[in-house]
PDB file of C-alpha atoms in Angstrom:
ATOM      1  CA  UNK F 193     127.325  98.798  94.645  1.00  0.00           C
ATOM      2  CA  UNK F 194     127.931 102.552  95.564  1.00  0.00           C
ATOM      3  CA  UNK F 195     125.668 104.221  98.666  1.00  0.00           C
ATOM      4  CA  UNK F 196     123.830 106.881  96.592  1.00  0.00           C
ATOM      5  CA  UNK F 197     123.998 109.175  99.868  1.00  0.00           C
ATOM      6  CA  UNK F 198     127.890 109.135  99.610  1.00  0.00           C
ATOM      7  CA  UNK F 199     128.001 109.986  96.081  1.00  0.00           C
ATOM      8  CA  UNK F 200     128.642 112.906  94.680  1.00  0.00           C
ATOM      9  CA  UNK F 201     126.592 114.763  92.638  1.00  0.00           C
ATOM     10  CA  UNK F 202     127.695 115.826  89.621  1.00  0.00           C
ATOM     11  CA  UNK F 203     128.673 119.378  88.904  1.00  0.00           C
ATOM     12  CA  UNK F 204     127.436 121.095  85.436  1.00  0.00           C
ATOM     13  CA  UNK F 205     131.227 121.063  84.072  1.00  0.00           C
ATOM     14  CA  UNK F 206     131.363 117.317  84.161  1.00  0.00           C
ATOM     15  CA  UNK F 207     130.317 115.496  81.465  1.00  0.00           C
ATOM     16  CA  UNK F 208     128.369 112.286  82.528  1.00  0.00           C
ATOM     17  CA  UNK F 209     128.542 108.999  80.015  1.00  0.00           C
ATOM     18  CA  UNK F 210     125.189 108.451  78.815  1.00  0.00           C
ATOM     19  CA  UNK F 211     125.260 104.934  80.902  1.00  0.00           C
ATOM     20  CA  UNK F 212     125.726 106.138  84.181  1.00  0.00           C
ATOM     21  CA  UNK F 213     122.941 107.475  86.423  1.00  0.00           C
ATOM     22  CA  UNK F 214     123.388 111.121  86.606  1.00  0.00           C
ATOM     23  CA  UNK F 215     122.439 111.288  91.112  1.00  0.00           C
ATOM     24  CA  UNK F 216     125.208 108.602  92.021  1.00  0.00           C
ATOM     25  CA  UNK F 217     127.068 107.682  89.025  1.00  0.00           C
ATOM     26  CA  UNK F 218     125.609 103.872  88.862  1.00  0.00           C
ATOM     27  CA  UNK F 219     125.766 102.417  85.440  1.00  0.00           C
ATOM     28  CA  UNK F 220     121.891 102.238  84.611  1.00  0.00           C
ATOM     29  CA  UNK F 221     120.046  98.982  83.478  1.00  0.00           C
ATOM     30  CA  UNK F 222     118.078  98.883  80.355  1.00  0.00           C
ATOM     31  CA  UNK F 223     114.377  97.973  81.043  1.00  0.00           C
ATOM     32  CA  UNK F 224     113.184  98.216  77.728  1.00  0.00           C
ATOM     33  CA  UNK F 225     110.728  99.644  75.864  1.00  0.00           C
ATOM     34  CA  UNK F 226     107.484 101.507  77.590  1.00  0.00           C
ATOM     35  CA  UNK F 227     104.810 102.973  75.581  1.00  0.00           C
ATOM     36  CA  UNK F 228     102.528 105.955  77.804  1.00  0.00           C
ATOM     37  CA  UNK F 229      98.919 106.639  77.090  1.00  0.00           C
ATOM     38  CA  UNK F 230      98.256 110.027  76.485  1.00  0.00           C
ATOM     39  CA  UNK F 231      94.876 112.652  75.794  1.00  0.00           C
ATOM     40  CA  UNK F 232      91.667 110.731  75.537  1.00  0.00           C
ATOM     41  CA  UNK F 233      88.908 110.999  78.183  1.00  0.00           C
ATOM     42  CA  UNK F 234      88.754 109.750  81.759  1.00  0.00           C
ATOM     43  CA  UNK F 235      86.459 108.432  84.650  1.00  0.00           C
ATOM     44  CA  UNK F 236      82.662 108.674  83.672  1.00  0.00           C
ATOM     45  CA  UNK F 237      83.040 109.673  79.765  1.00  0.00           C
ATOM     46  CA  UNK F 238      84.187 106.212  78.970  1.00  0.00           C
ATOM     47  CA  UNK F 239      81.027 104.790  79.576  1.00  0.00           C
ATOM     48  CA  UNK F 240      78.722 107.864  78.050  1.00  0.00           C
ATOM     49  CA  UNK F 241      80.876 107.950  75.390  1.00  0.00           C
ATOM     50  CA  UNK F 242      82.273 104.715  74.777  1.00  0.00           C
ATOM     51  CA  UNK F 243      84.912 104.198  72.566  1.00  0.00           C
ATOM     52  CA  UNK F 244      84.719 107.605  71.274  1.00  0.00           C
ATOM     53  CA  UNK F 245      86.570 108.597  74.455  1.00  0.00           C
ATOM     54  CA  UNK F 246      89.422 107.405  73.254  1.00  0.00           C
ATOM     55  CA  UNK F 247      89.553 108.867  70.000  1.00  0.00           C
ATOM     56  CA  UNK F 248      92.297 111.840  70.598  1.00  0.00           C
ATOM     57  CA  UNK F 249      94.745 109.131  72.455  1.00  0.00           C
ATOM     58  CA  UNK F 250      97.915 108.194  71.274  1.00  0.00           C
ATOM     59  CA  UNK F 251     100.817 106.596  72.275  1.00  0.00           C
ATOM     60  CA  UNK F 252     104.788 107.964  72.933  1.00  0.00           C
ATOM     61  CA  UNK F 253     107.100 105.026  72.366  1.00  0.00           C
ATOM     62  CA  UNK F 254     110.257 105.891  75.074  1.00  0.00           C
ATOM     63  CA  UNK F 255     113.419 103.724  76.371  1.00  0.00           C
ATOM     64  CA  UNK F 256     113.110 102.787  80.119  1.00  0.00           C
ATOM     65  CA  UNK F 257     115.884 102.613  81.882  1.00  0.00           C
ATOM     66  CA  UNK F 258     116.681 102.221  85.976  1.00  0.00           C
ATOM     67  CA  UNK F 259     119.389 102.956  88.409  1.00  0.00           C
ATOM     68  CA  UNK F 260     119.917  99.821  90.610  1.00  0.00           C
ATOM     69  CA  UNK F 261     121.495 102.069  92.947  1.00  0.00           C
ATOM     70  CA  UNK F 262     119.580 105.068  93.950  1.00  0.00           C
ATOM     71  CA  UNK F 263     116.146 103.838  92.687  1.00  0.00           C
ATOM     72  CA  UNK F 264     115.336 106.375  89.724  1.00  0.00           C
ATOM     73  CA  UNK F 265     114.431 105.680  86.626  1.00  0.00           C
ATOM     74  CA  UNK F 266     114.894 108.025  83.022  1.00  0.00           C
ATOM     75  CA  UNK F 267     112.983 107.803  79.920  1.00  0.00           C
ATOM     76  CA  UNK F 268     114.883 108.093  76.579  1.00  0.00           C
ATOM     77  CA  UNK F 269     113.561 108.736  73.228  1.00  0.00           C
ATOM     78  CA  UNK F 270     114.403 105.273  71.530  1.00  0.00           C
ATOM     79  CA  UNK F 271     117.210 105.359  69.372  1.00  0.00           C
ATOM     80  CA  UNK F 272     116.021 103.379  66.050  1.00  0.00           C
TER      81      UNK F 272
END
């Protein structure tokens, strides 16, 4: 395993493989799929409103994937 404070960053000339975590280089780990919540109502309107507080929420479908490394993570837009 590298120590993310002795790795490089990488400079905007280099291109980066899609695999690799783009602070220290690690080859990130595939977590999976992750679906985020998004618009509808919070707090107190759920229960005045009820279900109808959820009526504008939806869904984004992304790829999650982690650096063991360094600790950060990076959504993708899944592939298929």
């Amino acid at each position: 395993m590298t120590d993310p404070l002795e790795a490089q960053p990488a400079t905007s000339a280099e291109v980066i493989p899609s695999d690799q975590c783009l602070r220290c280089r690690t080859v990130l780990r595939d977590e999976g799929p992750v679906d985020l919540r998004v618009g509808g109502k919070s707090g107190g309107w759920g229960l005045i409103l009820g279900q109808w507080a959820d009526v504008g929420e939806g869904l984004l479908h992304f790829d999650l994937l982690s650096c063991p490394s360094c600790g950060h993570v990076e959504f993708r837009v899944p592939t298929a």
